[in-house]
mmCIF file of C-alpha atoms and ligand atoms in Angstrom:
data_model
loop_
_atom_site.group_PDB
_atom_site.id
_atom_site.type_symbol
_atom_site.label_atom_id
_atom_site.label_comp_id
_atom_site.label_asym_id
_atom_site.label_seq_id
_atom_site.Cartn_x
_atom_site.Cartn_y
_atom_site.Cartn_z
ATOM 1 C CA MET A 1 30.868 54.712 -47.775
ATOM 2 C CA LYS A 2 29.130 52.385 -45.417
ATOM 3 C CA LYS A 3 30.003 51.289 -41.895
ATOM 4 C CA VAL A 4 29.695 47.486 -41.773
ATOM 5 C CA SER A 5 30.809 44.859 -39.294
ATOM 6 C CA SER A 6 30.880 41.101 -39.868
ATOM 7 C CA LYS A 7 28.892 40.604 -36.634
ATOM 8 C CA GLY A 8 26.304 42.977 -38.079
ATOM 9 C CA ILE A 9 25.985 41.004 -41.310
ATOM 10 C CA GLU A 10 25.612 37.712 -39.428
ATOM 11 C CA ASP A 11 23.023 39.204 -37.068
ATOM 12 C CA ARG A 12 21.166 40.674 -40.013
ATOM 13 C CA LYS A 13 20.835 37.306 -41.771
ATOM 14 C CA ARG A 14 19.932 35.467 -38.577
ATOM 15 C CA PHE A 15 17.187 37.937 -37.607
ATOM 16 C CA ILE A 16 15.744 38.304 -41.082
ATOM 17 C CA LYS A 17 15.186 34.556 -41.346
ATOM 18 C CA LYS A 18 12.921 34.766 -38.314
ATOM 19 C CA ILE A 19 10.531 37.351 -39.737
ATOM 20 C CA LYS A 20 7.076 35.919 -40.297
ATOM 21 C CA ARG A 21 4.884 38.977 -39.993
ATOM 22 C CA VAL A 22 6.085 42.332 -41.270
ATOM 23 C CA VAL A 23 4.646 45.843 -41.465
ATOM 24 C CA ILE A 24 5.925 47.784 -44.470
ATOM 25 C CA LYS A 25 5.376 51.539 -44.400
ATOM 26 C CA ILE A 26 5.638 53.246 -47.763
ATOM 27 C CA GLY A 27 6.228 56.991 -47.526
ATOM 28 C CA THR A 28 4.794 59.752 -49.691
ATOM 29 C CA ASN A 29 8.210 60.527 -51.194
ATOM 30 C CA VAL A 30 8.473 56.934 -52.391
ATOM 31 C CA LEU A 31 4.997 56.782 -53.887
ATOM 32 C CA THR A 32 5.031 60.091 -55.708
ATOM 33 C CA SER A 33 7.245 61.334 -58.493
ATOM 34 C CA VAL A 34 7.497 64.742 -60.151
ATOM 35 C CA GLY A 35 4.449 66.973 -59.525
ATOM 36 C CA HIS A 36 3.193 64.721 -56.693
ATOM 37 C CA ARG A 37 1.968 62.213 -59.281
ATOM 38 C CA LEU A 38 1.621 58.633 -58.012
ATOM 39 C CA ASP A 39 4.477 56.594 -59.456
ATOM 40 C CA THR A 40 2.516 53.558 -60.580
ATOM 41 C CA SER A 41 5.463 51.651 -62.047
ATOM 42 C CA LEU A 42 7.275 51.907 -58.733
ATOM 43 C CA MET A 43 4.110 50.830 -56.914
ATOM 44 C CA GLU A 44 3.903 47.829 -59.257
ATOM 45 C CA HIS A 45 7.519 46.919 -58.563
ATOM 46 C CA LEU A 46 6.966 47.096 -54.792
ATOM 47 C CA GLY A 47 3.716 45.169 -55.198
ATOM 48 C CA GLN A 48 5.483 42.323 -57.010
ATOM 49 C CA GLN A 49 8.089 42.087 -54.270
ATOM 50 C CA ILE A 50 5.360 42.034 -51.608
ATOM 51 C CA CYS A 51 3.665 39.157 -53.449
ATOM 52 C CA TRP A 52 7.018 37.356 -53.567
ATOM 53 C CA LEU A 53 7.239 37.725 -49.785
ATOM 54 C CA ILE A 54 3.709 36.390 -49.312
ATOM 55 C CA GLU A 55 4.444 33.443 -51.588
ATOM 56 C CA GLY A 56 7.486 32.782 -49.409
ATOM 57 C CA GLY A 57 5.178 32.411 -46.401
ATOM 58 C CA LYS A 58 5.397 35.917 -44.884
ATOM 59 C CA GLN A 59 2.414 37.930 -43.759
ATOM 60 C CA VAL A 60 2.644 41.503 -45.002
ATOM 61 C CA ILE A 61 0.696 44.502 -43.755
ATOM 62 C CA ILE A 62 1.141 47.720 -45.728
ATOM 63 C CA VAL A 63 0.940 51.152 -44.143
ATOM 64 C CA THR A 64 0.682 53.603 -46.972
ATOM 65 C CA SER A 65 1.080 57.356 -47.093
ATOM 66 C CA GLY A 66 0.520 59.385 -50.225
ATOM 67 C CA ALA A 67 -3.177 60.219 -49.926
ATOM 68 C CA ILE A 68 -2.639 63.934 -49.366
ATOM 69 C CA GLY A 69 0.092 64.085 -52.040
ATOM 70 C CA ALA A 70 -2.075 62.254 -54.583
ATOM 71 C CA GLY A 71 -5.076 64.441 -53.732
ATOM 72 C CA MET A 72 -3.005 67.591 -54.228
ATOM 73 C CA GLN A 73 -1.959 66.374 -57.645
ATOM 74 C CA ILE A 74 -5.529 65.557 -58.695
ATOM 75 C CA LEU A 75 -6.773 68.925 -57.437
ATOM 76 C CA GLY A 76 -3.871 70.788 -59.019
ATOM 77 C CA TRP A 77 -2.629 72.167 -55.686
ATOM 78 C CA LYS A 78 1.090 72.891 -55.974
ATOM 79 C CA LYS A 79 1.729 73.744 -52.333
ATOM 80 C CA ARG A 80 0.741 71.595 -49.354
ATOM 81 C CA PRO A 81 -2.165 73.471 -47.716
ATOM 82 C CA SER A 82 -1.895 74.436 -44.064
ATOM 83 C CA LYS A 83 -5.626 74.462 -43.291
ATOM 84 C CA ILE A 84 -6.709 71.155 -41.808
ATOM 85 C CA GLU A 85 -9.954 70.995 -43.815
ATOM 86 C CA LYS A 86 -8.041 71.414 -47.088
ATOM 87 C CA LEU A 87 -5.633 68.643 -46.078
ATOM 88 C CA GLN A 88 -8.616 66.464 -45.223
ATOM 89 C CA ALA A 89 -10.233 67.180 -48.586
ATOM 90 C CA ALA A 90 -6.986 66.353 -50.422
ATOM 91 C CA ALA A 91 -6.664 63.121 -48.433
ATOM 92 C CA SER A 92 -10.228 62.167 -49.219
ATOM 93 C CA VAL A 93 -9.652 62.626 -52.958
ATOM 94 C CA GLY A 94 -6.204 61.012 -52.927
ATOM 95 C CA GLN A 95 -7.026 57.996 -50.769
ATOM 96 C CA SER A 96 -9.472 56.544 -53.276
ATOM 97 C CA ARG A 97 -6.995 57.051 -56.146
ATOM 98 C CA LEU A 98 -4.293 55.377 -54.063
ATOM 99 C CA MET A 99 -6.462 52.369 -53.304
ATOM 100 C CA ARG A 100 -7.538 52.042 -56.916
ATOM 101 C CA PHE A 101 -3.877 51.572 -57.890
ATOM 102 C CA TYR A 102 -3.107 49.151 -55.072
ATOM 103 C CA GLU A 103 -6.195 47.145 -55.892
ATOM 104 C CA ARG A 104 -5.273 46.863 -59.568
ATOM 105 C CA ILE A 105 -1.638 46.012 -58.868
ATOM 106 C CA PHE A 106 -2.399 43.235 -56.402
ATOM 107 C CA ARG A 107 -5.343 41.857 -58.340
ATOM 108 C CA GLU A 108 -3.032 41.273 -61.291
ATOM 109 C CA GLU A 109 -0.912 39.130 -58.974
ATOM 110 C CA GLY A 110 -3.972 37.247 -57.692
ATOM 111 C CA TYR A 111 -4.449 39.005 -54.354
ATOM 112 C CA ASN A 112 -7.247 41.069 -52.871
ATOM 113 C CA VAL A 113 -6.577 44.087 -50.707
ATOM 114 C CA GLY A 114 -8.515 45.454 -47.719
ATOM 115 C CA GLN A 115 -8.458 49.136 -46.859
ATOM 116 C CA VAL A 116 -8.207 49.905 -43.127
ATOM 117 C CA LEU A 117 -8.303 53.566 -42.088
ATOM 118 C CA LEU A 118 -7.349 54.209 -38.474
ATOM 119 C CA THR A 119 -7.349 57.110 -36.038
ATOM 120 C CA ARG A 120 -5.366 57.372 -32.815
ATOM 121 C CA ASP A 121 -8.418 57.080 -30.554
ATOM 122 C CA ILE A 122 -8.876 53.497 -31.747
ATOM 123 C CA PHE A 123 -5.692 52.613 -29.884
ATOM 124 C CA GLU A 124 -7.008 54.231 -26.713
ATOM 125 C CA SER A 125 -10.000 51.930 -26.371
ATOM 126 C CA ASN A 126 -9.484 48.224 -25.722
ATOM 127 C CA GLU A 127 -12.719 47.380 -27.463
ATOM 128 C CA ARG A 128 -11.933 49.319 -30.647
ATOM 129 C CA LYS A 129 -8.377 48.025 -30.632
ATOM 130 C CA ALA A 130 -9.685 44.472 -30.395
ATOM 131 C CA ASN A 131 -12.034 45.166 -33.312
ATOM 132 C CA ALA A 132 -9.212 46.530 -35.459
ATOM 133 C CA LEU A 133 -7.048 43.561 -34.549
ATOM 134 C CA ALA A 134 -9.800 41.083 -35.400
ATOM 135 C CA THR A 135 -10.261 42.732 -38.804
ATOM 136 C CA LEU A 136 -6.551 42.614 -39.582
ATOM 137 C CA GLU A 137 -6.212 38.997 -38.437
ATOM 138 C CA THR A 138 -9.206 37.982 -40.536
ATOM 139 C CA LEU A 139 -7.830 39.717 -43.628
ATOM 140 C CA LEU A 140 -4.475 37.963 -43.141
ATOM 141 C CA SER A 141 -6.136 34.594 -42.594
ATOM 142 C CA TYR A 142 -7.718 34.946 -46.057
ATOM 143 C CA LYS A 143 -4.433 36.111 -47.577
ATOM 144 C CA ILE A 144 -5.983 39.521 -48.221
ATOM 145 C CA ILE A 145 -3.379 42.278 -48.025
ATOM 146 C CA PRO A 146 -4.320 44.894 -45.415
ATOM 147 C CA ILE A 147 -3.541 48.416 -46.599
ATOM 148 C CA ILE A 148 -3.632 50.853 -43.714
ATOM 149 C CA ASN A 149 -3.551 54.631 -43.650
ATOM 150 C CA GLU A 150 -4.593 57.212 -41.159
ATOM 151 C CA ASN A 151 -8.220 58.222 -41.665
ATOM 152 C CA ASP A 152 -7.041 61.682 -42.675
ATOM 153 C CA ALA A 153 -10.429 62.847 -43.937
ATOM 154 C CA VAL A 154 -11.820 62.868 -40.386
ATOM 155 C CA ALA A 155 -8.679 63.021 -38.230
ATOM 156 C CA SER A 156 -8.755 66.214 -36.201
ATOM 157 C CA GLU A 157 -5.753 67.338 -34.122
ATOM 158 C CA GLU A 158 -6.910 65.383 -31.046
ATOM 159 C CA ILE A 159 -7.109 62.049 -32.798
ATOM 160 C CA LYS A 160 -4.165 62.329 -35.183
ATOM 161 C CA PHE A 161 -1.172 60.013 -35.033
ATOM 162 C CA GLY A 162 1.094 62.796 -36.200
ATOM 163 C CA ASP A 163 2.495 60.777 -39.054
ATOM 164 C CA ASN A 164 2.454 57.315 -40.521
ATOM 165 C CA ASP A 165 5.767 56.344 -38.902
ATOM 166 C CA GLN A 166 4.072 56.389 -35.491
ATOM 167 C CA LEU A 167 0.957 54.743 -36.910
ATOM 168 C CA SER A 168 3.029 51.895 -38.356
ATOM 169 C CA ALA A 169 4.833 51.335 -35.029
ATOM 170 C CA MET A 170 1.452 51.125 -33.289
ATOM 171 C CA VAL A 171 0.260 48.630 -35.888
ATOM 172 C CA VAL A 172 3.372 46.503 -35.240
ATOM 173 C CA GLU A 173 2.466 46.452 -31.538
ATOM 174 C CA LEU A 174 -1.179 45.718 -32.230
ATOM 175 C CA ILE A 175 -0.662 42.757 -34.507
ATOM 176 C CA LYS A 176 2.564 41.565 -32.874
ATOM 177 C CA ALA A 177 4.600 41.779 -36.039
ATOM 178 C CA ASP A 178 8.259 40.768 -36.059
ATOM 179 C CA ALA A 179 9.552 43.731 -38.033
ATOM 180 C CA LEU A 180 8.819 47.232 -39.244
ATOM 181 C CA ILE A 181 10.258 48.363 -42.562
ATOM 182 C CA LEU A 182 10.133 52.102 -43.219
ATOM 183 C CA LEU A 183 10.562 52.787 -46.925
ATOM 184 C CA SER A 184 11.591 56.345 -47.576
ATOM 185 C CA ASP A 185 13.586 58.284 -50.167
ATOM 186 C CA VAL A 186 16.790 58.033 -48.124
ATOM 187 C CA ASP A 187 19.122 55.026 -48.217
ATOM 188 C CA GLY A 188 19.065 54.566 -44.458
ATOM 189 C CA PHE A 189 20.370 56.232 -41.321
ATOM 190 C CA TYR A 190 23.585 58.252 -41.729
ATOM 191 C CA ASP A 191 26.091 59.346 -39.100
ATOM 192 C CA ALA A 192 25.548 62.936 -40.298
ATOM 193 C CA ASP A 193 22.999 64.599 -42.562
ATOM 194 C CA PRO A 194 24.012 63.372 -46.061
ATOM 195 C CA LYS A 195 22.474 66.475 -47.659
ATOM 196 C CA ASN A 196 24.863 68.770 -45.797
ATOM 197 C CA CYS A 197 27.889 66.578 -45.155
ATOM 198 C CA SER A 198 29.584 64.855 -48.092
ATOM 199 C CA ARG A 199 31.620 62.592 -45.790
ATOM 200 C CA SER A 200 28.585 61.197 -43.973
ATOM 201 C CA LYS A 201 28.409 57.400 -43.795
ATOM 202 C CA LEU A 202 25.407 55.129 -43.895
ATOM 203 C CA ILE A 203 25.233 53.086 -40.710
ATOM 204 C CA SER A 204 24.500 49.482 -41.573
ATOM 205 C CA GLU A 205 23.233 48.299 -38.192
ATOM 206 C CA VAL A 206 22.114 49.952 -34.980
ATOM 207 C CA TYR A 207 21.604 47.971 -31.761
ATOM 208 C CA ARG A 208 20.096 50.689 -29.609
ATOM 209 C CA ILE A 209 18.772 54.134 -30.470
ATOM 210 C CA THR A 210 20.496 56.681 -28.269
ATOM 211 C CA ASN A 211 20.195 60.437 -27.814
ATOM 212 C CA SER A 212 23.139 60.960 -30.134
ATOM 213 C CA HIS A 213 21.285 59.124 -32.924
ATOM 214 C CA LEU A 214 18.297 61.394 -32.283
ATOM 215 C CA THR A 215 20.474 64.511 -32.388
ATOM 216 C CA ILE A 216 21.877 63.492 -35.773
ATOM 217 C CA ALA A 217 18.320 62.881 -36.981
ATOM 218 C CA LYS A 218 17.153 66.301 -35.744
ATOM 219 C CA ASN A 219 19.719 67.944 -37.971
ATOM 220 C CA ALA A 220 18.518 66.072 -41.033
ATOM 221 C CA SER A 221 15.980 67.926 -43.125
ATOM 222 C CA MET A 222 12.258 67.298 -43.170
ATOM 223 C CA SER A 223 10.559 66.054 -46.312
ATOM 224 C CA GLU A 224 8.287 68.386 -48.227
ATOM 225 C CA LEU A 225 5.202 66.225 -48.750
ATOM 226 C CA GLY A 226 5.335 63.612 -46.021
ATOM 227 C CA SER A 227 4.951 64.776 -42.466
ATOM 228 C CA GLY A 228 7.583 62.563 -40.842
ATOM 229 C CA GLY A 229 11.333 63.142 -40.850
ATOM 230 C CA MET A 230 14.281 61.098 -39.604
ATOM 231 C CA VAL A 231 13.422 61.867 -35.961
ATOM 232 C CA SER A 232 9.960 60.466 -36.383
ATOM 233 C CA LYS A 233 11.399 57.353 -38.058
ATOM 234 C CA LEU A 234 13.843 56.758 -35.237
ATOM 235 C CA LEU A 235 11.132 57.247 -32.606
ATOM 236 C CA ALA A 236 8.896 54.757 -34.382
ATOM 237 C CA ILE A 237 11.708 52.219 -34.596
ATOM 238 C CA LYS A 238 12.702 52.826 -30.963
ATOM 239 C CA ARG A 239 9.185 51.907 -30.023
ATOM 240 C CA VAL A 240 9.259 48.580 -31.884
ATOM 241 C CA LEU A 241 12.761 47.713 -30.639
ATOM 242 C CA GLU A 242 11.466 48.071 -27.093
ATOM 243 C CA ILE A 243 8.995 45.258 -27.700
ATOM 244 C CA GLY A 244 11.638 43.031 -29.270
ATOM 245 C CA CYS A 245 10.905 43.682 -32.964
ATOM 246 C CA MET A 246 13.435 44.732 -35.528
ATOM 247 C CA GLY A 247 13.329 47.804 -37.714
ATOM 248 C CA PHE A 248 14.634 48.875 -41.094
ATOM 249 C CA ILE A 249 15.031 52.159 -42.891
ATOM 250 C CA ALA A 250 15.661 51.719 -46.586
ATOM 251 C CA ASN A 251 15.183 53.508 -49.864
ATOM 252 C CA GLY A 252 11.843 52.507 -51.353
ATOM 253 C CA LYS A 253 12.938 53.755 -54.768
ATOM 254 C CA ARG A 254 15.880 51.348 -54.874
ATOM 255 C CA PRO A 255 15.148 48.524 -57.332
ATOM 256 C CA TRP A 256 14.411 45.239 -55.521
ATOM 257 C CA VAL A 257 14.690 46.854 -52.110
ATOM 258 C CA LEU A 258 12.340 44.442 -50.335
ATOM 259 C CA ARG A 259 13.688 41.340 -52.034
ATOM 260 C CA ASP A 260 17.244 42.358 -51.175
ATOM 261 C CA ILE A 261 16.393 43.053 -47.536
ATOM 262 C CA PHE A 262 14.906 39.580 -47.228
ATOM 263 C CA LEU A 263 17.836 37.978 -49.045
ATOM 264 C CA GLY A 264 19.978 39.453 -46.260
ATOM 265 C CA LYS A 265 21.833 41.846 -48.542
ATOM 266 C CA ASN A 266 23.596 44.656 -46.812
ATOM 267 C CA ILE A 267 21.304 47.524 -47.757
ATOM 268 C CA GLY A 268 19.641 50.236 -45.693
ATOM 269 C CA THR A 269 19.965 50.372 -41.927
ATOM 270 C CA ILE A 270 18.799 47.492 -39.788
ATOM 271 C CA PHE A 271 17.871 48.180 -36.161
ATOM 272 C CA LEU A 272 18.221 45.106 -33.996
ATOM 273 C CA PRO A 273 16.556 44.636 -30.628
ATOM 274 C CA GLU A 274 18.703 43.786 -27.628
ATOM 275 C CA LYS A 275 18.855 40.207 -26.354
ATOM 276 C CA LYS A 276 15.575 39.885 -24.426
ATOM 277 C CA ASN A 277 13.368 39.881 -27.516
ATOM 278 C CA GLY A 278 10.795 37.532 -28.927
ATOM 279 C CA LEU A 279 12.760 36.877 -32.094
ATOM 280 C CA GLU A 280 15.676 35.559 -30.104
ATOM 281 C CA LYS A 281 13.566 32.935 -28.315
HETATM 282 N N1 LIG B 1 -1.617 59.941 -43.962
HETATM 283 C C1 LIG B 1 -0.896 60.864 -44.783
HETATM 284 C C2 LIG B 1 -1.220 60.629 -46.265
HETATM 285 O O1 LIG B 1 -1.673 59.587 -46.645
HETATM 286 C C3 LIG B 1 0.600 60.744 -44.644
HETATM 287 C C4 LIG B 1 1.187 60.969 -43.305
HETATM 288 C C5 LIG B 1 2.697 60.848 -43.388
HETATM 289 O O2 LIG B 1 3.277 61.225 -44.399
HETATM 290 O O3 LIG B 1 3.306 60.341 -42.445
HETATM 291 O O4 LIG B 1 -0.955 61.496 -47.062
#
């Protein structure tokens, strides 16, 4: 069951039309299938939808996870290591595999991709932030698809983002995007943890993230491979709502998820900023 209101559906369509620049974060659980293997047919399907968006005049920036998961699969590691240097090694191996797939997928559609690996300290220096911004703007101006991940191979505790949800919110701020789409393996935000409560309902639209939303999220379980959970998603979206952007949580494994979001179909959860936002102007 889904909680929907007609105001919500109207708002959804109205806001979606205004999106020009969008950051799409693809989580590890979306990109990997059984045995942490990269799901290339799903990546192709998402890639085709991203090209459809670009052809429709949108600018798309991808934030990808999956490097550690892919590295673990290549190295035959069944359990996520806890030692930072082993995680860094897995990320180093997995990141190049990940990019090889993205590059192939987008090249077939006629697009080049540009890998951008970031660490938190970049956002703490105006000069480095300006450099990162200039790179991203230049890539977009040439219709090259920026593919961002945390630079896991060198990210020590002090310079880590924590997870790619926070990284993607910071990228939204940096490049002044209109929307952040978090693709995960859940259908959206529920009013109770769907894994433990069979009567939980998917909430179609949220206008403001409150403490009660965060409490519900805290009770939802954490994913095994990715490092973010529902709390981290809500915090990332809260951050972009505060600067007048909209947010989405949707299931990246759902066929045509991106196309359907942009056609205004009632899928996932949309988070709409309150009145004083840039999109409203
Ligand atoms: N940067 C990590 C990776 O590529 C993922 C972090 C996250 O799951 O949020 O594996």
